[in-house]
mmCIF file of C-alpha atoms in Angstrom:
data_model
loop_
_atom_site.group_PDB
_atom_site.id
_atom_site.type_symbol
_atom_site.label_atom_id
_atom_site.label_comp_id
_atom_site.label_asym_id
_atom_site.label_seq_id
_atom_site.Cartn_x
_atom_site.Cartn_y
_atom_site.Cartn_z
ATOM 1 C CA UNK A 1 -48.240 -5.343 44.900
ATOM 2 C CA UNK A 2 -46.692 -5.525 41.547
ATOM 3 C CA UNK A 3 -49.267 -6.365 38.761
ATOM 4 C CA UNK A 4 -49.071 -7.255 35.064
ATOM 5 C CA UNK A 5 -52.241 -6.473 33.109
ATOM 6 C CA UNK A 6 -53.118 -7.273 29.468
ATOM 7 C CA UNK A 7 -55.989 -5.321 28.006
ATOM 8 C CA UNK A 8 -54.713 -2.386 29.898
ATOM 9 C CA UNK A 9 -55.730 0.297 27.587
ATOM 10 C CA UNK A 10 -59.442 -0.958 27.138
ATOM 11 C CA UNK A 11 -62.526 0.407 28.974
ATOM 12 C CA UNK A 12 -62.066 -1.740 32.126
ATOM 13 C CA UNK A 13 -58.351 -1.845 32.051
ATOM 14 C CA UNK A 14 -57.674 1.637 31.964
ATOM 15 C CA UNK A 15 -60.064 2.195 34.893
ATOM 16 C CA UNK A 16 -58.314 -0.714 36.864
ATOM 17 C CA UNK A 17 -54.919 1.022 36.451
ATOM 18 C CA UNK A 18 -56.106 4.336 37.719
ATOM 19 C CA UNK A 19 -57.254 2.558 40.819
ATOM 20 C CA UNK A 20 -54.007 0.492 41.351
ATOM 21 C CA UNK A 21 -51.956 3.303 40.467
ATOM 22 C CA UNK A 22 -53.810 5.620 43.140
ATOM 23 C CA UNK A 23 -53.400 3.097 45.847
ATOM 24 C CA UNK A 24 -49.522 2.622 45.179
ATOM 25 C CA UNK A 25 -49.133 -0.422 43.461
ATOM 26 C CA UNK A 26 -46.997 -0.933 40.753
ATOM 27 C CA UNK A 27 -48.122 -2.023 37.458
ATOM 28 C CA UNK A 28 -46.533 -3.708 34.290
ATOM 29 C CA UNK A 29 -48.914 -2.766 31.105
ATOM 30 C CA UNK A 30 -48.476 -5.710 28.742
ATOM 31 C CA UNK A 31 -49.473 -4.032 25.177
ATOM 32 C CA UNK A 32 -49.459 -4.619 21.432
ATOM 33 C CA UNK A 33 -49.507 -0.745 20.858
ATOM 34 C CA UNK A 34 -46.696 0.861 23.240
ATOM 35 C CA UNK A 35 -47.413 4.193 21.492
ATOM 36 C CA UNK A 36 -50.713 4.267 22.425
ATOM 37 C CA UNK A 37 -50.335 2.888 25.746
ATOM 38 C CA UNK A 38 -47.920 5.844 26.617
ATOM 39 C CA UNK A 39 -50.660 8.418 25.566
ATOM 40 C CA UNK A 40 -52.933 6.557 28.134
ATOM 41 C CA UNK A 41 -50.514 6.262 30.872
ATOM 42 C CA UNK A 42 -47.905 9.039 30.366
ATOM 43 C CA UNK A 43 -44.803 8.634 32.679
ATOM 44 C CA UNK A 44 -45.353 12.068 34.438
ATOM 45 C CA UNK A 45 -48.881 11.109 35.637
ATOM 46 C CA UNK A 46 -48.301 7.324 35.968
ATOM 47 C CA UNK A 47 -44.787 6.845 37.430
ATOM 48 C CA UNK A 48 -45.701 3.468 38.690
ATOM 49 C CA UNK A 49 -46.503 2.256 35.255
ATOM 50 C CA UNK A 50 -43.967 0.355 33.333
ATOM 51 C CA UNK A 51 -45.150 -0.501 29.678
ATOM 52 C CA UNK A 52 -43.878 -3.660 27.785
ATOM 53 C CA UNK A 53 -44.557 -4.635 24.415
ATOM 54 C CA UNK A 54 -45.901 -8.148 23.982
ATOM 55 C CA UNK A 55 -47.465 -10.595 21.119
ATOM 56 C CA UNK A 56 -50.409 -12.020 22.722
ATOM 57 C CA UNK A 57 -50.483 -14.971 20.614
ATOM 58 C CA UNK A 58 -46.669 -15.898 20.610
ATOM 59 C CA UNK A 59 -43.919 -16.512 23.105
ATOM 60 C CA UNK A 60 -41.448 -13.942 23.574
ATOM 61 C CA UNK A 61 -39.035 -12.000 25.961
ATOM 62 C CA UNK A 62 -42.113 -10.281 27.506
ATOM 63 C CA UNK A 63 -42.920 -13.362 29.444
ATOM 64 C CA UNK A 64 -39.800 -12.820 31.543
ATOM 65 C CA UNK A 65 -41.216 -9.631 32.890
ATOM 66 C CA UNK A 66 -44.090 -11.708 34.580
ATOM 67 C CA UNK A 67 -41.676 -13.405 36.610
ATOM 68 C CA UNK A 68 -41.232 -10.253 38.933
ATOM 69 C CA UNK A 69 -44.905 -9.723 39.456
ATOM 70 C CA UNK A 70 -47.062 -10.580 42.248
ATOM 71 C CA UNK A 71 -50.366 -11.291 40.120
ATOM 72 C CA UNK A 72 -51.566 -11.091 36.679
ATOM 73 C CA UNK A 73 -54.824 -9.719 35.376
ATOM 74 C CA UNK A 74 -55.592 -10.986 31.976
ATOM 75 C CA UNK A 75 -58.399 -8.814 30.400
ATOM 76 C CA UNK A 76 -57.351 -9.002 26.544
ATOM 77 C CA UNK A 77 -59.480 -10.108 23.774
ATOM 78 C CA UNK A 78 -60.877 -8.704 20.477
ATOM 79 C CA UNK A 79 -64.191 -7.023 21.071
ATOM 80 C CA UNK A 80 -67.253 -9.214 20.433
ATOM 81 C CA UNK A 81 -69.855 -6.457 19.717
ATOM 82 C CA UNK A 82 -68.205 -4.488 16.804
ATOM 83 C CA UNK A 83 -68.742 -5.498 13.289
ATOM 84 C CA UNK A 84 -70.015 -8.521 11.555
ATOM 85 C CA UNK A 85 -69.163 -11.847 12.759
ATOM 86 C CA UNK A 86 -67.375 -13.348 9.544
ATOM 87 C CA UNK A 87 -65.613 -16.487 9.804
ATOM 88 C CA UNK A 88 -62.311 -14.668 10.034
ATOM 89 C CA UNK A 89 -63.584 -12.388 12.695
ATOM 90 C CA UNK A 90 -64.820 -15.098 14.786
ATOM 91 C CA UNK A 91 -61.407 -16.870 14.369
ATOM 92 C CA UNK A 92 -59.858 -13.811 15.726
ATOM 93 C CA UNK A 93 -62.220 -13.567 18.648
ATOM 94 C CA UNK A 94 -61.579 -17.205 19.467
ATOM 95 C CA UNK A 95 -57.836 -17.031 19.094
ATOM 96 C CA UNK A 96 -57.343 -13.633 21.108
ATOM 97 C CA UNK A 97 -58.599 -15.337 24.104
ATOM 98 C CA UNK A 98 -57.539 -18.799 23.816
ATOM 99 C CA UNK A 99 -54.095 -18.441 22.586
ATOM 100 C CA UNK A 100 -53.457 -15.082 24.435
ATOM 101 C CA UNK A 101 -54.325 -16.799 27.878
ATOM 102 C CA UNK A 102 -52.302 -19.871 26.908
ATOM 103 C CA UNK A 103 -49.087 -17.584 26.470
ATOM 104 C CA UNK A 104 -50.093 -15.796 29.900
ATOM 105 C CA UNK A 105 -50.259 -19.335 31.626
ATOM 106 C CA UNK A 106 -47.310 -20.597 29.923
ATOM 107 C CA UNK A 107 -45.198 -17.429 31.529
ATOM 108 C CA UNK A 108 -46.750 -17.794 34.838
ATOM 109 C CA UNK A 109 -45.942 -21.485 34.780
ATOM 110 C CA UNK A 110 -42.355 -20.874 33.656
ATOM 111 C CA UNK A 111 -41.842 -18.239 36.422
ATOM 112 C CA UNK A 112 -43.000 -20.674 39.239
ATOM 113 C CA UNK A 113 -40.884 -23.426 37.998
ATOM 114 C CA UNK A 114 -38.030 -21.246 38.317
ATOM 115 C CA UNK A 115 -38.940 -20.656 41.985
ATOM 116 C CA UNK A 116 -39.256 -24.313 43.068
ATOM 117 C CA UNK A 117 -36.196 -25.360 45.071
ATOM 118 C CA UNK A 118 -35.270 -28.967 44.753
ATOM 119 C CA UNK A 119 -38.758 -29.943 43.909
ATOM 120 C CA UNK A 120 -41.373 -30.026 41.082
ATOM 121 C CA UNK A 121 -43.867 -28.562 43.511
ATOM 122 C CA UNK A 122 -44.157 -24.830 44.854
ATOM 123 C CA UNK A 123 -44.431 -25.207 48.409
ATOM 124 C CA UNK A 124 -45.320 -22.821 51.099
ATOM 125 C CA UNK A 125 -41.701 -22.345 51.659
ATOM 126 C CA UNK A 126 -40.921 -21.185 48.230
ATOM 127 C CA UNK A 127 -42.539 -17.947 47.263
ATOM 128 C CA UNK A 128 -44.849 -18.056 44.375
ATOM 129 C CA UNK A 129 -44.376 -15.365 41.889
ATOM 130 C CA UNK A 130 -46.739 -14.653 40.486
ATOM 131 C CA UNK A 131 -49.252 -16.216 43.102
ATOM 132 C CA UNK A 132 -52.653 -15.343 41.406
ATOM 133 C CA UNK A 133 -54.269 -15.032 37.984
ATOM 134 C CA UNK A 134 -57.314 -12.925 37.597
ATOM 135 C CA UNK A 135 -58.660 -14.195 34.144
ATOM 136 C CA UNK A 136 -61.677 -12.486 32.692
ATOM 137 C CA UNK A 137 -64.477 -14.754 30.847
ATOM 138 C CA UNK A 138 -68.071 -13.659 30.127
ATOM 139 C CA UNK A 139 -71.353 -14.663 30.986
ATOM 140 C CA UNK A 140 -71.712 -15.918 27.351
ATOM 141 C CA UNK A 141 -70.503 -18.977 28.935
ATOM 142 C CA UNK A 142 -73.979 -19.671 29.881
ATOM 143 C CA UNK A 143 -75.603 -19.293 26.488
ATOM 144 C CA UNK A 144 -78.935 -17.180 25.951
ATOM 145 C CA UNK A 145 -82.291 -17.774 27.333
ATOM 146 C CA UNK A 146 -85.357 -15.752 28.167
ATOM 147 C CA UNK A 147 -86.687 -17.941 31.079
ATOM 148 C CA UNK A 148 -83.615 -19.775 32.520
ATOM 149 C CA UNK A 149 -81.694 -17.926 35.527
ATOM 150 C CA UNK A 150 -77.846 -18.851 35.679
ATOM 151 C CA UNK A 151 -75.487 -18.944 38.575
ATOM 152 C CA UNK A 152 -71.655 -20.055 38.771
ATOM 153 C CA UNK A 153 -72.827 -23.832 38.984
ATOM 154 C CA UNK A 154 -74.894 -23.704 35.920
ATOM 155 C CA UNK A 155 -73.711 -25.526 32.898
ATOM 156 C CA UNK A 156 -72.286 -23.998 29.723
ATOM 157 C CA UNK A 157 -74.131 -23.205 26.473
ATOM 158 C CA UNK A 158 -73.409 -24.473 23.101
ATOM 159 C CA UNK A 159 -73.432 -21.435 20.815
ATOM 160 C CA UNK A 160 -70.097 -19.629 19.496
ATOM 161 C CA UNK A 161 -69.734 -17.328 22.580
ATOM 162 C CA UNK A 162 -70.138 -20.116 25.062
ATOM 163 C CA UNK A 163 -67.474 -22.251 23.061
ATOM 164 C CA UNK A 164 -65.300 -19.398 23.255
ATOM 165 C CA UNK A 165 -65.717 -18.754 26.853
ATOM 166 C CA UNK A 166 -65.060 -22.571 27.828
ATOM 167 C CA UNK A 167 -61.708 -22.553 25.594
ATOM 168 C CA UNK A 168 -60.903 -19.383 27.430
ATOM 169 C CA UNK A 169 -61.426 -20.674 31.066
ATOM 170 C CA UNK A 170 -59.848 -24.161 30.031
ATOM 171 C CA UNK A 171 -56.508 -22.367 29.099
ATOM 172 C CA UNK A 172 -56.549 -20.354 32.339
ATOM 173 C CA UNK A 173 -57.232 -23.371 34.647
ATOM 174 C CA UNK A 174 -53.951 -24.720 33.602
ATOM 175 C CA UNK A 175 -52.173 -22.389 35.838
ATOM 176 C CA UNK A 176 -53.383 -24.228 38.864
ATOM 177 C CA UNK A 177 -50.563 -27.073 37.919
ATOM 178 C CA UNK A 178 -48.075 -24.672 39.069
ATOM 179 C CA UNK A 179 -49.826 -24.148 42.373
ATOM 180 C CA UNK A 180 -51.067 -20.598 41.397
ATOM 181 C CA UNK A 181 -54.361 -19.222 42.647
ATOM 182 C CA UNK A 182 -56.850 -18.721 39.785
ATOM 183 C CA UNK A 183 -59.945 -16.469 39.885
ATOM 184 C CA UNK A 184 -62.209 -16.429 36.770
ATOM 185 C CA UNK A 185 -64.557 -13.603 36.471
ATOM 186 C CA UNK A 186 -67.506 -13.728 34.114
ATOM 187 C CA UNK A 187 -68.268 -10.340 33.126
ATOM 188 C CA UNK A 188 -71.586 -9.051 32.411
ATOM 189 C CA UNK A 189 -72.058 -5.867 30.559
ATOM 190 C CA UNK A 190 -70.108 -3.236 31.884
ATOM 191 C CA UNK A 191 -71.660 0.105 32.664
ATOM 192 C CA UNK A 192 -69.629 3.150 32.672
ATOM 193 C CA UNK A 193 -68.576 6.379 30.692
ATOM 194 C CA UNK A 194 -67.978 4.421 27.441
ATOM 195 C CA UNK A 195 -68.468 0.740 26.319
ATOM 196 C CA UNK A 196 -72.026 -0.245 25.631
ATOM 197 C CA UNK A 197 -73.653 2.450 27.471
ATOM 198 C CA UNK A 198 -71.859 5.044 25.209
ATOM 199 C CA UNK A 199 -73.434 3.590 22.344
ATOM 200 C CA UNK A 200 -76.836 3.655 23.754
ATOM 201 C CA UNK A 201 -76.795 7.325 25.172
ATOM 202 C CA UNK A 202 -76.645 9.328 21.703
ATOM 203 C CA UNK A 203 -80.215 8.254 20.316
ATOM 204 C CA UNK A 204 -81.757 9.124 23.836
ATOM 205 C CA UNK A 205 -79.969 12.389 23.751
ATOM 206 C CA UNK A 206 -82.039 13.082 20.301
ATOM 207 C CA UNK A 207 -85.154 11.842 21.776
ATOM 208 C CA UNK A 208 -84.909 8.668 19.626
ATOM 209 C CA UNK A 209 -84.246 6.232 22.265
ATOM 210 C CA UNK A 210 -85.790 2.917 23.080
ATOM 211 C CA UNK A 211 -85.382 -0.850 23.630
ATOM 212 C CA UNK A 212 -83.529 -2.972 21.101
ATOM 213 C CA UNK A 213 -85.369 -5.824 19.719
ATOM 214 C CA UNK A 214 -88.306 -7.616 21.521
ATOM 215 C CA UNK A 215 -87.117 -5.764 24.731
ATOM 216 C CA UNK A 216 -87.788 -8.992 26.595
ATOM 217 C CA UNK A 217 -84.162 -10.298 26.529
ATOM 218 C CA UNK A 218 -82.128 -10.249 29.871
ATOM 219 C CA UNK A 219 -79.508 -7.603 30.374
ATOM 220 C CA UNK A 220 -77.040 -8.668 33.223
ATOM 221 C CA UNK A 221 -74.851 -5.781 33.860
ATOM 222 C CA UNK A 222 -72.410 -4.455 36.210
ATOM 223 C CA UNK A 223 -71.124 -0.827 37.191
ATOM 224 C CA UNK A 224 -67.516 -0.711 36.263
ATOM 225 C CA UNK A 225 -66.464 0.565 39.774
ATOM 226 C CA UNK A 226 -67.955 -2.525 41.199
ATOM 227 C CA UNK A 227 -66.161 -4.492 38.627
ATOM 228 C CA UNK A 228 -62.741 -2.829 39.573
ATOM 229 C CA UNK A 229 -63.662 -3.610 43.280
ATOM 230 C CA UNK A 230 -64.284 -7.241 42.590
ATOM 231 C CA UNK A 231 -60.895 -7.377 40.715
ATOM 232 C CA UNK A 232 -58.963 -5.695 43.465
ATOM 233 C CA UNK A 233 -60.418 -8.179 46.115
ATOM 234 C CA UNK A 234 -59.728 -11.126 43.740
ATOM 235 C CA UNK A 235 -55.981 -9.854 43.672
ATOM 236 C CA UNK A 236 -55.389 -9.554 47.514
ATOM 237 C CA UNK A 237 -57.698 -12.092 49.170
ATOM 238 C CA UNK A 238 -56.504 -15.462 48.986
ATOM 239 C CA UNK A 239 -59.713 -16.994 49.926
ATOM 240 C CA UNK A 240 -61.204 -16.016 46.775
ATOM 241 C CA UNK A 241 -60.466 -18.698 44.068
ATOM 242 C CA UNK A 242 -62.422 -20.422 41.105
ATOM 243 C CA UNK A 243 -65.449 -18.928 39.245
ATOM 244 C CA UNK A 244 -67.426 -15.755 40.116
ATOM 245 C CA UNK A 245 -70.153 -13.815 38.079
ATOM 246 C CA UNK A 246 -69.017 -10.165 37.676
ATOM 247 C CA UNK A 247 -72.560 -9.045 37.349
ATOM 248 C CA UNK A 248 -74.995 -6.786 39.680
ATOM 249 C CA UNK A 249 -77.337 -8.883 41.774
ATOM 250 C CA UNK A 250 -80.402 -7.270 40.106
ATOM 251 C CA UNK A 251 -80.423 -7.974 36.427
ATOM 252 C CA UNK A 252 -83.038 -6.316 34.077
ATOM 253 C CA UNK A 253 -84.956 -6.889 30.720
ATOM 254 C CA UNK A 254 -83.925 -4.576 27.982
ATOM 255 C CA UNK A 255 -87.338 -2.889 27.929
ATOM 256 C CA UNK A 256 -86.484 -2.103 31.712
ATOM 257 C CA UNK A 257 -83.078 -0.824 30.935
ATOM 258 C CA UNK A 258 -84.430 1.473 28.354
ATOM 259 C CA UNK A 259 -87.118 2.976 30.325
ATOM 260 C CA UNK A 260 -84.756 3.567 33.322
ATOM 261 C CA UNK A 261 -82.123 5.069 31.102
ATOM 262 C CA UNK A 262 -84.877 7.457 29.507
ATOM 263 C CA UNK A 263 -85.974 8.336 33.102
ATOM 264 C CA UNK A 264 -82.417 9.108 34.122
ATOM 265 C CA UNK A 265 -81.684 11.223 31.106
ATOM 266 C CA UNK A 266 -85.231 12.868 31.154
ATOM 267 C CA UNK A 267 -85.916 11.619 27.749
ATOM 268 C CA UNK A 268 -88.614 9.378 26.387
ATOM 269 C CA UNK A 269 -88.216 5.635 25.624
ATOM 270 C CA UNK A 270 -90.272 5.100 22.850
ATOM 271 C CA UNK A 271 -88.701 4.306 19.546
ATOM 272 C CA UNK A 272 -87.695 0.350 19.608
ATOM 273 C CA UNK A 273 -84.715 -0.604 17.184
ATOM 274 C CA UNK A 274 -86.154 -3.453 15.332
ATOM 275 C CA UNK A 275 -84.007 -6.901 15.585
ATOM 276 C CA UNK A 276 -83.690 -6.838 11.690
ATOM 277 C CA UNK A 277 -81.899 -3.564 11.846
ATOM 278 C CA UNK A 278 -79.285 -4.970 14.139
ATOM 279 C CA UNK A 279 -79.015 -8.125 12.430
ATOM 280 C CA UNK A 280 -78.380 -6.545 9.117
ATOM 281 C CA UNK A 281 -75.623 -4.362 10.792
ATOM 282 C CA UNK A 282 -73.920 -7.155 12.680
ATOM 283 C CA UNK A 283 -75.059 -10.450 11.347
ATOM 284 C CA UNK A 284 -74.513 -13.395 13.845
ATOM 285 C CA UNK A 285 -72.893 -10.899 15.998
ATOM 286 C CA UNK A 286 -76.399 -9.555 16.702
ATOM 287 C CA UNK A 287 -76.794 -12.296 19.311
ATOM 288 C CA UNK A 288 -74.828 -9.898 21.869
ATOM 289 C CA UNK A 289 -77.849 -7.338 22.087
ATOM 290 C CA UNK A 290 -80.719 -9.446 20.711
ATOM 291 C CA UNK A 291 -80.524 -12.383 23.163
ATOM 292 C CA UNK A 292 -79.354 -12.318 26.450
ATOM 293 C CA UNK A 293 -79.292 -14.119 30.105
ATOM 294 C CA UNK A 294 -80.378 -13.709 33.437
ATOM 295 C CA UNK A 295 -77.230 -14.232 35.469
ATOM 296 C CA UNK A 296 -77.101 -14.035 39.448
ATOM 297 C CA UNK A 297 -73.713 -13.556 40.921
ATOM 298 C CA UNK A 298 -74.481 -16.310 43.823
ATOM 299 C CA UNK A 299 -70.977 -16.956 44.653
ATOM 300 C CA UNK A 300 -69.902 -13.307 44.611
ATOM 301 C CA UNK A 301 -72.542 -12.482 47.186
ATOM 302 C CA UNK A 302 -71.568 -15.343 49.327
ATOM 303 C CA UNK A 303 -67.927 -14.050 49.743
ATOM 304 C CA UNK A 304 -69.674 -10.898 51.150
ATOM 305 C CA UNK A 305 -68.891 -8.572 48.338
ATOM 306 C CA UNK A 306 -70.586 -5.317 48.827
ATOM 307 C CA UNK A 307 -71.925 -3.768 45.716
ATOM 308 C CA UNK A 308 -71.746 -0.114 45.429
ATOM 309 C CA UNK A 309 -74.516 0.075 42.722
ATOM 310 C CA UNK A 310 -76.694 -3.054 43.165
ATOM 311 C CA UNK A 311 -79.679 -1.354 41.358
ATOM 312 C CA UNK A 312 -79.549 -0.235 37.553
ATOM 313 C CA UNK A 313 -81.005 3.404 38.317
ATOM 314 C CA UNK A 314 -78.268 3.997 40.970
ATOM 315 C CA UNK A 315 -75.724 3.004 38.818
ATOM 316 C CA UNK A 316 -77.022 5.027 35.766
ATOM 317 C CA UNK A 317 -77.528 8.163 37.855
ATOM 318 C CA UNK A 318 -74.003 8.024 39.104
ATOM 319 C CA UNK A 319 -72.514 7.370 35.593
ATOM 320 C CA UNK A 320 -74.524 10.361 33.983
ATOM 321 C CA UNK A 321 -74.078 12.561 36.582
#
């Protein structure tokens, strides 16, 4: 396949490209920072990677590149767990997802309209390029709760992150007007060498680790290798369509996460991080770590997806080894 990817230099995107490259696929990296992307994916090591400059919130010549691709993976978006949520920051988080996805869909629809022959519909006789969009979303779609359980059929929440996810997904759904298969993956907290786990490990190394806030909030997670496998299957299996929770089947509470992390690292988990300290640091953004949701990947399991790391201890053991 030839796959265009946004958010390619990020935590998940870079791992995905390593896998796609290893399996012999061609990759188009759509990036705002070509210099940085060239450092992450040097041509000597990644001869199958083409780096293209793009502006996520604006139309441009970059959109024409998508017409030659079999699929698109849209992972771009401003980080939600870094810095205080000022009104300006919240607008950046919202626009990076809504407007960025809008321009990706615009490019895909335009590419497919040019492939249609004597009809406004893409038929089986007309090759659809690209034929699939894999669009990231997040389990923030469901809102937060200490008691409820959510699956792909659950209603959306009404807080800021839920509203972001609703708009994000609504823009992605417009690609279906061109007859393009759409897969929306609602990411849980991705565990790997970096990301959220990378920020939790240092205190444990210093024997100062512990749960954040009450410890009762749910932590719905997925190992990065399982997430990459899920994205690859979504790209290549035409029967996979619509919304899937990209989470492991066994979510845990924050206290259990801390205890398991301490056990795997052979460190105590005794020093809680009080909620007020996180709130002072992140403001409204503290919701990301102080509140959570118990999310079950019901549809993901129904399609027979096999998790390499369904349990937290095995996931952390592999990562920290």
